[in-house]
Short mmCIF file of C-alpha atoms in Angstrom, two decimals:
data_model
loop_
_atom_site.label_atom_id
_atom_site.label_comp_id
_atom_site.label_asym_id
_atom_site.label_seq_id
_atom_site.Cartn_x
_atom_site.Cartn_y
_atom_site.Cartn_z
CA MET G 15 79.86 105.94 146.19
CA THR G 16 76.47 107.57 144.81
CA GLU G 17 73.94 104.17 143.79
CA SER G 18 71.50 104.91 140.46
CA LYS G 19 68.87 101.64 139.77
CA THR G 20 67.46 100.54 136.92
CA ASP G 21 64.82 97.50 135.61
CA VAL G 22 65.63 96.52 131.95
CA LEU G 23 63.47 93.33 129.95
CA VAL G 24 66.97 92.52 128.28
CA ALA G 25 70.39 93.14 129.75
CA ILE G 26 74.23 92.20 127.10
CA VAL G 27 76.86 92.27 128.98
CA GLY G 28 79.83 92.85 126.62
CA ALA G 29 79.63 94.91 123.69
CA GLY G 30 81.97 92.44 121.55
CA PRO G 31 81.05 91.87 118.01
CA GLY G 32 78.09 89.22 119.07
CA GLY G 33 76.96 91.62 121.50
CA LEU G 34 76.51 94.37 119.37
CA LEU G 35 75.36 92.17 116.35
CA LEU G 36 72.29 90.52 118.32
CA ALA G 37 71.09 94.58 119.74
CA ALA G 38 71.64 95.28 116.17
CA TYR G 39 69.19 92.60 115.16
CA LEU G 40 66.38 92.88 118.30
CA GLN G 41 66.88 96.64 117.61
CA LYS G 42 65.25 95.51 114.18
CA HIS G 43 63.23 92.89 114.28
CA LEU G 44 61.37 93.65 117.93
CA ALA G 45 58.50 95.51 118.75
CA PRO G 46 59.12 98.92 118.19
CA SER G 47 58.00 99.31 121.64
CA LEU G 48 60.45 97.16 123.08
CA VAL G 49 63.14 98.31 121.67
CA PRO G 50 64.13 100.79 124.58
CA HIS G 51 64.37 98.50 127.05
CA VAL G 52 67.41 96.41 125.78
CA LYS G 53 70.24 98.35 127.02
CA VAL G 54 74.16 96.72 126.50
CA TYR G 55 76.63 96.91 129.50
CA GLU G 56 80.48 97.44 128.60
CA THR G 57 83.62 98.16 130.19
CA ASN G 58 85.64 99.77 128.50
CA TYR G 59 85.31 103.20 128.72
CA VAL G 60 85.05 104.90 125.32
CA ARG G 61 84.17 102.90 122.31
CA ASP G 62 87.21 102.72 120.34
CA THR G 63 90.11 100.97 122.30
CA LYS G 64 93.64 98.97 121.14
CA SER G 65 93.14 96.52 122.53
CA HIS G 66 89.87 95.42 120.40
CA GLY G 67 93.18 93.42 118.52
CA GLY G 68 93.99 92.29 114.61
CA SER G 69 91.91 91.32 111.60
CA LEU G 70 89.13 89.11 111.18
CA ASP G 71 87.72 87.00 108.25
CA LEU G 72 84.36 86.65 108.22
CA HIS G 73 83.12 83.87 106.18
CA GLN G 74 79.74 83.05 104.01
CA ASP G 75 77.83 80.83 105.88
CA THR G 76 78.28 82.54 109.52
CA GLY G 77 79.91 85.90 110.28
CA LEU G 78 78.57 87.64 107.03
CA TYR G 79 75.42 85.87 106.55
CA ALA G 80 75.20 87.37 109.82
CA LEU G 81 76.14 91.54 108.77
CA LYS G 82 73.57 90.82 106.30
CA SER G 83 70.85 89.88 108.49
CA VAL G 84 70.90 93.01 109.78
CA GLY G 85 71.20 95.24 106.67
CA LEU G 86 75.21 95.88 107.33
CA LEU G 87 76.57 94.23 104.99
CA ASN G 88 77.34 96.63 102.44
CA LYS G 89 79.00 98.45 105.06
CA PHE G 90 81.08 95.69 105.30
CA GLN G 91 81.96 95.72 101.70
CA GLU G 92 83.17 99.77 101.80
CA LYS G 93 85.82 98.77 105.57
CA LYS G 94 86.58 95.08 104.11
CA ARG G 95 90.27 95.09 102.78
CA ASP G 96 92.11 94.20 99.72
CA GLY G 97 93.91 91.22 99.96
CA GLY G 98 94.18 90.68 103.36
CA GLU G 99 92.81 86.89 102.08
CA GLU G 100 96.11 86.45 101.27
CA MET G 101 98.22 83.53 103.50
CA ARG G 102 101.70 82.10 103.26
CA VAL G 103 103.88 79.29 105.53
CA ILE G 104 107.00 80.06 105.86
CA ASP G 105 109.92 77.91 106.87
CA ALA G 106 111.85 79.94 110.32
CA VAL G 107 115.17 78.30 109.66
CA SER G 108 115.31 78.43 105.55
CA GLY G 109 113.05 81.73 104.75
CA GLY G 110 112.19 80.20 102.44
CA LEU G 111 107.95 80.11 100.98
CA LEU G 112 106.42 76.67 101.85
CA LEU G 113 102.53 77.17 100.81
CA LYS G 114 100.81 80.68 99.31
CA HIS G 115 97.21 80.75 98.90
CA GLU G 116 95.64 84.38 97.97
CA GLY G 117 92.75 83.59 98.79
CA ASN G 118 88.81 83.49 96.66
CA GLY G 119 87.16 86.42 97.71
CA HIS G 120 85.00 84.35 100.39
CA ARG G 121 86.63 85.50 103.44
CA PRO G 122 87.34 88.97 102.89
CA GLU G 123 88.79 90.21 106.11
CA ILE G 124 88.55 93.27 107.81
CA ASP G 125 89.96 95.08 111.32
CA ARG G 126 88.29 94.18 114.40
CA GLN G 127 87.49 97.85 115.43
CA ASP G 128 86.08 98.66 111.83
CA LEU G 129 83.55 95.88 112.43
CA ARG G 130 82.27 97.34 115.91
CA ASP G 131 82.27 100.76 114.79
CA ILE G 132 79.92 99.24 111.79
CA LEU G 133 78.27 97.47 114.35
CA ILE G 134 77.83 100.61 117.24
CA ASP G 135 76.98 103.18 114.40
CA SER G 136 73.77 101.32 113.44
CA LEU G 137 72.62 101.00 116.82
CA HIS G 138 70.66 103.87 119.08
CA PRO G 139 72.57 106.49 120.48
CA ASP G 140 71.56 105.34 124.35
CA THR G 141 71.61 102.01 124.07
CA ILE G 142 75.26 100.96 124.55
CA ASN G 143 76.25 102.20 128.89
CA PHE G 144 80.38 102.26 128.47
CA ALA G 145 81.89 102.54 131.85
CA HIS G 146 80.41 99.01 133.15
CA HIS G 147 82.48 97.11 135.32
CA LEU G 148 80.24 94.16 136.48
CA MET G 149 80.51 93.40 140.26
CA SER G 150 77.74 91.13 141.27
CA SER G 151 75.42 88.99 139.10
CA GLU G 152 72.45 87.49 141.63
CA SER G 153 69.09 86.61 141.73
CA SER G 154 66.41 88.98 142.27
CA PRO G 155 64.58 88.95 145.46
CA THR G 156 61.56 87.56 143.47
CA GLY G 157 63.53 84.76 141.73
CA LYS G 158 62.36 85.99 138.71
CA SER G 159 64.67 87.93 136.82
CA TRP G 160 68.19 89.27 137.61
CA THR G 161 70.21 92.09 139.81
CA LEU G 162 73.53 93.04 138.08
CA THR G 163 75.19 94.93 140.24
CA PHE G 164 77.65 97.35 138.05
CA ARG G 165 80.84 99.97 138.85
CA VAL G 166 80.92 102.83 136.44
CA ARG G 167 83.88 105.32 136.15
CA SER G 168 84.64 104.03 140.01
CA PHE G 169 82.48 106.47 141.71
CA ILE G 170 79.25 105.30 140.89
CA LYS G 171 77.47 101.86 141.65
CA LYS G 172 74.49 101.03 139.23
CA THR G 173 71.73 98.31 139.97
CA ILE G 174 70.25 96.83 137.23
CA THR G 175 67.11 94.53 137.14
CA ALA G 176 67.25 92.36 134.34
CA GLN G 177 64.15 89.37 133.28
CA ILE G 178 66.93 88.45 130.23
CA LEU G 179 70.30 88.17 130.70
CA ILE G 180 72.89 87.50 127.75
CA GLY G 181 75.71 87.00 128.17
CA ALA G 182 78.18 88.50 125.53
CA ASP G 183 81.33 89.05 128.10
CA GLY G 184 83.97 87.42 126.74
CA ALA G 185 86.56 84.39 127.54
CA TRP G 186 86.42 85.54 131.80
CA SER G 187 83.01 86.05 131.77
CA ARG G 188 81.02 86.24 134.73
CA ILE G 189 77.39 85.45 133.78
CA ARG G 190 78.92 81.77 132.04
CA ALA G 191 79.29 80.94 136.21
CA LEU G 192 74.98 81.18 136.02
CA LEU G 193 75.65 78.05 133.94
CA THR G 194 77.97 76.30 134.08
CA PRO G 195 81.35 76.18 136.98
CA GLU G 196 83.52 75.54 133.44
CA LYS G 197 86.60 77.80 133.05
CA PRO G 198 89.33 78.51 129.80
CA ILE G 199 92.20 75.94 129.82
CA TYR G 200 95.54 76.89 129.16
CA SER G 201 95.95 76.21 125.26
CA GLY G 202 100.56 75.86 126.00
CA VAL G 203 100.63 78.50 123.67
CA THR G 204 101.57 82.01 124.70
CA PHE G 205 101.14 84.93 122.00
CA VAL G 206 103.89 88.22 122.57
CA ASP G 207 101.66 90.59 120.51
CA ILE G 208 104.33 93.59 118.62
CA GLN G 209 103.99 96.13 115.91
CA ILE G 210 105.77 97.25 113.16
CA PRO G 211 104.86 101.05 111.87
CA THR G 212 103.76 101.89 109.12
CA SER G 213 106.32 104.04 108.56
CA LYS G 214 109.02 101.05 109.33
CA LEU G 215 107.41 99.41 106.43
CA GLU G 216 107.70 101.87 103.97
CA GLU G 217 111.65 101.72 104.23
CA HIS G 218 111.72 98.04 104.12
CA PRO G 219 109.11 97.27 101.90
CA GLU G 220 111.27 93.73 101.24
CA ILE G 221 109.27 93.35 104.29
CA GLU G 222 104.79 92.69 102.25
CA GLN G 223 107.36 91.04 99.55
CA PHE G 224 108.42 88.46 102.62
CA VAL G 225 104.68 88.04 104.26
CA GLY G 226 102.79 88.94 101.92
CA ARG G 227 99.53 91.15 101.77
CA GLY G 228 97.28 89.30 104.05
CA ILE G 229 98.92 86.76 107.00
CA ALA G 230 102.02 84.54 107.74
CA PHE G 231 102.55 81.45 109.13
CA ILE G 232 106.26 81.37 109.87
CA LEU G 233 106.90 78.20 111.60
CA SER G 234 110.05 75.71 113.10
CA GLY G 235 109.58 72.61 114.54
CA ASN G 236 110.80 73.74 118.09
CA GLY G 237 107.73 75.37 119.71
CA ARG G 238 108.36 78.43 118.50
CA GLY G 239 106.61 80.86 115.69
CA LEU G 240 105.85 84.37 114.28
CA ILE G 241 102.60 85.01 112.37
CA PRO G 242 102.30 88.25 110.98
CA GLN G 243 99.43 89.93 109.99
CA ARG G 244 98.36 93.52 107.48
CA ASN G 245 95.93 95.10 109.23
CA GLY G 246 93.79 98.24 107.77
CA SER G 247 95.06 100.76 109.39
CA GLY G 248 98.56 99.96 107.51
CA ILE G 249 101.03 98.43 110.04
CA LEU G 250 102.05 94.84 110.42
CA ARG G 251 101.04 92.75 113.54
CA ILE G 252 103.04 89.91 114.50
CA TYR G 253 102.06 87.86 117.01
CA ALA G 254 105.05 85.69 118.39
CA ALA G 255 103.77 82.28 119.58
CA LEU G 256 105.76 80.27 122.42
CA ARG G 257 104.49 77.01 123.40
CA VAL G 258 105.76 76.68 126.69
CA PRO G 259 104.12 76.58 130.72
CA GLU G 260 101.40 78.72 131.75
CA MET G 261 103.10 80.49 133.70
CA TRP G 262 106.31 81.45 132.28
CA TRP G 263 105.29 84.74 131.40
CA ASP G 264 104.76 85.57 134.75
CA ASP G 265 107.93 84.40 135.79
CA ASN G 266 110.84 85.25 133.36
CA CYS G 267 109.32 88.76 131.90
CA PRO G 268 108.42 90.73 135.17
CA ASP G 269 107.12 94.38 134.26
CA ASP G 270 109.75 95.58 133.37
CA GLU G 271 110.39 96.83 129.51
CA GLU G 272 113.79 96.43 129.00
CA VAL G 273 112.64 92.47 129.77
CA THR G 274 110.54 92.40 126.44
CA GLY G 275 113.01 94.34 124.17
CA LYS G 276 114.11 93.22 120.96
CA PRO G 277 116.93 91.89 122.13
CA GLN G 278 115.05 89.88 124.78
CA ILE G 279 112.43 88.68 122.28
CA LYS G 280 115.29 88.16 119.36
CA ALA G 281 116.34 85.72 121.40
CA TRP G 282 113.60 83.61 121.97
CA PHE G 283 113.79 82.71 118.05
CA GLU G 284 117.54 82.21 118.37
CA GLY G 285 118.55 80.34 114.29
CA PHE G 286 115.39 81.64 112.54
CA ASN G 287 116.79 82.72 109.40
CA PRO G 288 117.90 86.29 108.51
CA LYS G 289 115.26 87.07 106.61
CA VAL G 290 112.52 86.10 109.04
CA LEU G 291 115.05 88.10 112.51
CA ALA G 292 114.41 91.58 110.16
CA LEU G 293 110.60 91.95 110.96
CA LEU G 294 112.11 91.66 114.63
CA ASP G 295 114.44 94.37 113.91
CA ALA G 296 111.89 96.33 112.87
CA ALA G 297 108.74 96.37 115.22
CA ASP G 298 108.47 99.00 117.96
CA TYR G 299 108.66 97.65 121.24
CA GLN G 300 106.68 100.40 123.05
CA THR G 301 103.20 98.80 122.52
CA VAL G 302 104.36 94.47 123.24
CA ALA G 303 101.56 92.68 124.83
CA TYR G 304 101.31 89.23 125.73
CA ARG G 305 98.10 87.01 125.36
CA LYS G 306 97.91 83.16 126.97
CA ILE G 307 96.00 81.60 125.10
CA TYR G 308 92.63 79.66 126.35
CA ALA G 309 89.85 77.00 125.56
CA LEU G 310 87.09 76.39 126.59
CA PRO G 311 86.20 72.24 126.65
CA PRO G 312 85.10 71.35 122.96
CA ASP G 313 82.16 69.29 124.44
CA LEU G 314 80.75 71.94 126.88
CA THR G 315 76.90 71.54 126.98
CA TRP G 316 75.22 72.20 130.32
CA SER G 317 71.02 71.85 130.44
CA ARG G 318 68.03 73.95 131.15
CA PRO G 319 65.39 73.57 133.30
CA PRO G 320 62.10 73.64 131.75
CA ILE G 321 60.93 77.35 133.11
CA PRO G 322 63.18 79.25 135.00
CA VAL G 323 62.21 78.17 138.88
CA GLU G 324 61.84 80.23 141.92
CA GLY G 325 65.34 81.71 143.60
CA LYS G 326 67.06 80.84 140.23
CA GLY G 327 66.82 84.57 138.29
CA GLY G 328 65.23 84.78 135.03
CA ILE G 329 66.77 83.91 131.86
CA VAL G 330 70.24 83.81 131.30
CA VAL G 331 71.54 82.42 127.94
CA LEU G 332 75.33 83.06 126.43
CA LEU G 333 76.50 83.84 123.30
CA GLY G 334 80.40 83.43 121.66
CA ASP G 335 83.58 83.43 123.60
CA SER G 336 80.62 83.36 126.62
CA ALA G 337 79.94 79.87 125.56
CA HIS G 338 82.93 78.62 124.12
CA VAL G 339 86.12 80.61 123.92
CA MET G 340 88.55 78.21 121.77
CA SER G 341 92.08 79.26 119.83
CA PRO G 342 92.13 81.59 117.30
CA PHE G 343 93.91 78.44 114.81
CA ALA G 344 90.98 77.51 112.65
CA GLY G 345 88.94 81.31 112.36
CA GLU G 346 85.89 81.03 113.58
CA GLY G 347 85.82 82.68 116.85
CA VAL G 348 84.30 86.16 115.93
CA ASN G 349 81.97 83.97 113.18
CA LEU G 350 80.55 81.81 115.31
CA ALA G 351 79.88 85.06 117.80
CA LEU G 352 77.62 86.76 115.01
CA ARG G 353 76.22 83.70 114.00
CA ASP G 354 74.75 82.39 117.86
CA ALA G 355 74.44 86.96 117.94
CA LEU G 356 71.60 86.02 115.34
CA GLU G 357 70.38 83.11 115.73
CA LEU G 358 69.41 84.06 119.64
CA GLY G 359 67.98 87.56 117.98
CA LYS G 360 65.86 85.53 116.00
CA THR G 361 64.36 83.21 118.54
CA LEU G 362 64.04 86.16 121.24
CA SER G 363 62.02 88.74 118.90
CA ALA G 364 59.93 85.83 117.18
CA ILE G 365 58.53 84.86 120.84
CA LEU G 366 59.11 88.55 123.10
CA THR G 367 57.35 90.06 119.93
CA ARG G 368 54.71 87.27 119.46
CA SER G 369 53.48 86.29 123.27
CA MET G 370 53.77 89.57 124.71
CA ASP G 371 50.92 92.92 124.47
CA CYS G 372 53.74 94.95 123.02
CA SER G 373 50.93 97.89 122.73
CA ALA G 374 51.25 98.41 126.59
CA VAL G 375 54.14 99.11 127.01
CA THR G 376 55.87 102.68 127.28
CA ASP G 377 59.62 103.75 127.20
CA SER G 378 58.55 104.45 131.16
CA MET G 379 57.39 100.79 132.26
CA THR G 380 59.44 97.77 132.03
CA PRO G 381 57.46 94.99 130.57
CA THR G 382 57.27 91.91 132.77
CA LEU G 383 57.45 88.00 130.73
CA SER G 384 54.56 86.05 132.27
CA GLU G 385 54.85 82.47 132.77
CA ASN G 386 54.30 81.24 129.61
CA THR G 387 56.30 84.03 127.53
CA SER G 388 59.48 82.71 130.38
CA ARG G 389 58.84 78.56 129.06
CA TYR G 390 58.72 79.53 125.42
CA LEU G 391 62.21 81.43 125.66
CA ASN G 392 63.28 78.51 127.92
CA GLU G 393 62.68 76.13 125.11
CA GLY G 394 63.57 78.24 122.27
CA ILE G 395 66.85 78.88 124.24
CA ALA G 396 66.78 75.12 124.62
CA ALA G 397 66.93 75.09 120.90
CA TYR G 398 69.47 77.40 120.62
CA GLU G 399 71.85 76.26 122.90
CA SER G 400 71.35 72.99 120.94
CA LEU G 401 72.58 74.17 117.75
CA MET G 402 75.31 76.64 118.88
CA PHE G 403 76.98 73.69 120.92
CA ARG G 404 77.23 71.41 117.41
CA ARG G 405 78.28 74.66 115.72
CA ALA G 406 81.02 75.28 118.73
CA LYS G 407 82.36 71.34 119.26
CA GLN G 408 83.00 71.49 115.34
CA ALA G 409 84.75 73.94 114.94
CA GLY G 410 86.55 73.50 118.70
CA VAL G 411 88.26 70.18 117.67
CA GLU G 412 89.56 71.80 114.77
CA SER G 413 91.22 74.66 116.66
CA ALA G 414 92.34 72.18 119.13
CA GLU G 415 93.66 70.44 116.39
CA ASN G 416 95.40 73.15 114.09
CA ILE G 417 97.42 75.38 116.79
CA ASP G 418 99.00 71.34 118.01
CA ILE G 419 100.08 70.87 114.18
CA CYS G 420 101.14 74.09 114.21
CA PHE G 421 103.99 74.05 116.83
CA ASP G 422 104.08 70.10 115.91
CA PRO G 423 108.15 68.70 116.43
CA ASP G 424 107.70 68.16 112.63
CA SER G 425 105.80 71.44 111.96
CA PRO G 426 105.60 73.49 108.88
CA ARG G 427 105.63 69.97 107.00
CA THR G 428 102.57 69.07 108.57
CA PHE G 429 100.72 72.33 109.20
CA VAL G 430 100.88 72.45 105.34
CA GLU G 431 99.79 69.20 104.74
CA LYS G 432 97.35 70.26 106.44
CA MET G 433 96.47 73.22 105.42
CA ARG G 434 96.32 72.06 101.37
CA THR G 435 93.07 69.42 102.85
CA LEU G 436 91.38 73.01 103.83
CA LEU G 437 91.98 75.70 102.09
CA PRO G 438 89.53 76.17 98.99
CA PRO G 439 90.66 76.72 95.64
CA ASP G 440 92.37 80.26 94.70
CA ARG G 441 91.23 82.55 92.06
CA LEU G 442 93.60 82.37 89.10
CA SER G 443 95.56 85.16 88.85
CA PHE G 444 96.21 87.45 85.93
CA ALA G 445 99.86 85.43 85.71
CA THR G 446 97.97 81.59 86.01
CA VAL G 447 95.79 82.70 82.97
CA ARG G 448 98.71 84.08 81.01
CA TRP G 449 100.15 81.12 81.18
CA PHE G 450 97.49 78.44 80.93
CA GLY G 451 96.35 80.67 77.50
CA ARG G 452 100.53 80.08 76.32
CA THR G 453 100.53 76.81 76.74
CA ILE G 454 96.86 76.82 75.58
CA TRP G 455 98.18 77.97 72.11
CA SER G 456 101.38 76.88 72.24
CA GLU G 457 100.59 73.14 72.26
CA GLY G 458 97.73 73.80 69.62
CA TRP G 459 99.90 75.02 67.44
CA LYS G 460 102.39 71.79 67.16
CA TRP G 461 99.51 69.49 67.08
CA ALA G 462 97.91 71.55 64.44
CA GLU G 463 101.61 71.15 62.61
CA ARG G 464 101.83 67.60 63.57
CA GLU G 465 98.20 67.02 61.38
CA GLY G 466 99.39 68.47 58.79
CA TRP G 467 96.74 71.58 58.77
CA TRP G 468 99.55 73.84 57.43
#
């Protein structure tokens, strides 16, 4: 295996939305001489991959605020999906519509891949190192930096020395272990991801009429449900949700395409309304994937030494799912990751630019952190973490409550009650305005007659 070595100032492990936005912020706000020394390392071989999931709703004070801070809000507006905010709750047994919310424009939707494309395109071409699989991370011999070992495309061993290590590597972060031994815990719910292609939706317009243009929660009280969500590419992604033991999928669904075909999946939802089962009939079973939903404890924290101590490596910090992965039932995961990246970017850029002699840095010479700079960074990161922990705890508790309510024996009734307390008012639709106007006119006319105006 061929070997190579590189030194960097900042190594961001993971090219999800959080890691990419952090890189974008640093490129925009760091001293120009420091920018070439910020690198991103990503396991995937290419930027485009089907594994990046479905649609995301971005929130005003987190995701959208972060995009605005790096000048990408207009790019987002070009890619956002109209109608994606619509949400419905449907009784899985009766097929009846229990709740419909059209949205108010404050949580616009975008496909995850489109968001990544916007962020990747904003970076300098040599920022991201694809096909880098992290094998190990340990203190360097000096004890003041981190030595990262990557396997690159299976045949190159690459060693990176980083003074500031950012863990943006998701739910199963390998960087997290440098700060805490905690690992994600199974939530009790497994998703089976299937899709209805655009061609099938065109053949069956009644499907969109049933589930809407955004997301629908089709729930029963037996721990089963379907969550269809329209994607920007035109497909309808369906998350078949099952409250089952952690090893249920492994025990019941071996690696056999026939087992995860239409008959088997439909059998899991026996008793559902025919209109609901029609979604499964229209699905393409060539793209079946499963995902167990895991979460870290909402109150997870860790301590930080005053400065990096001898033999313990350099600066290390987490963001996004690496720090606080939670179930998707609060819609906060990507929003928290983007806000984390923004706040961490502010901390790093302010301290590095102010406390380093940036004029002496060249592209070929990696700058070295002084003890004072390391101390300032650790103090700043401790403040960043304090706020991050607070945001994550609130969202994590809400996420855990929502997933329980969603699959409660009294669901969908309990889920509808919870949603009514959380959802902001809809914008008035044309039909509502027309009805309101007609009512006012009619009642006003009757009042005028009673008062003898004519």
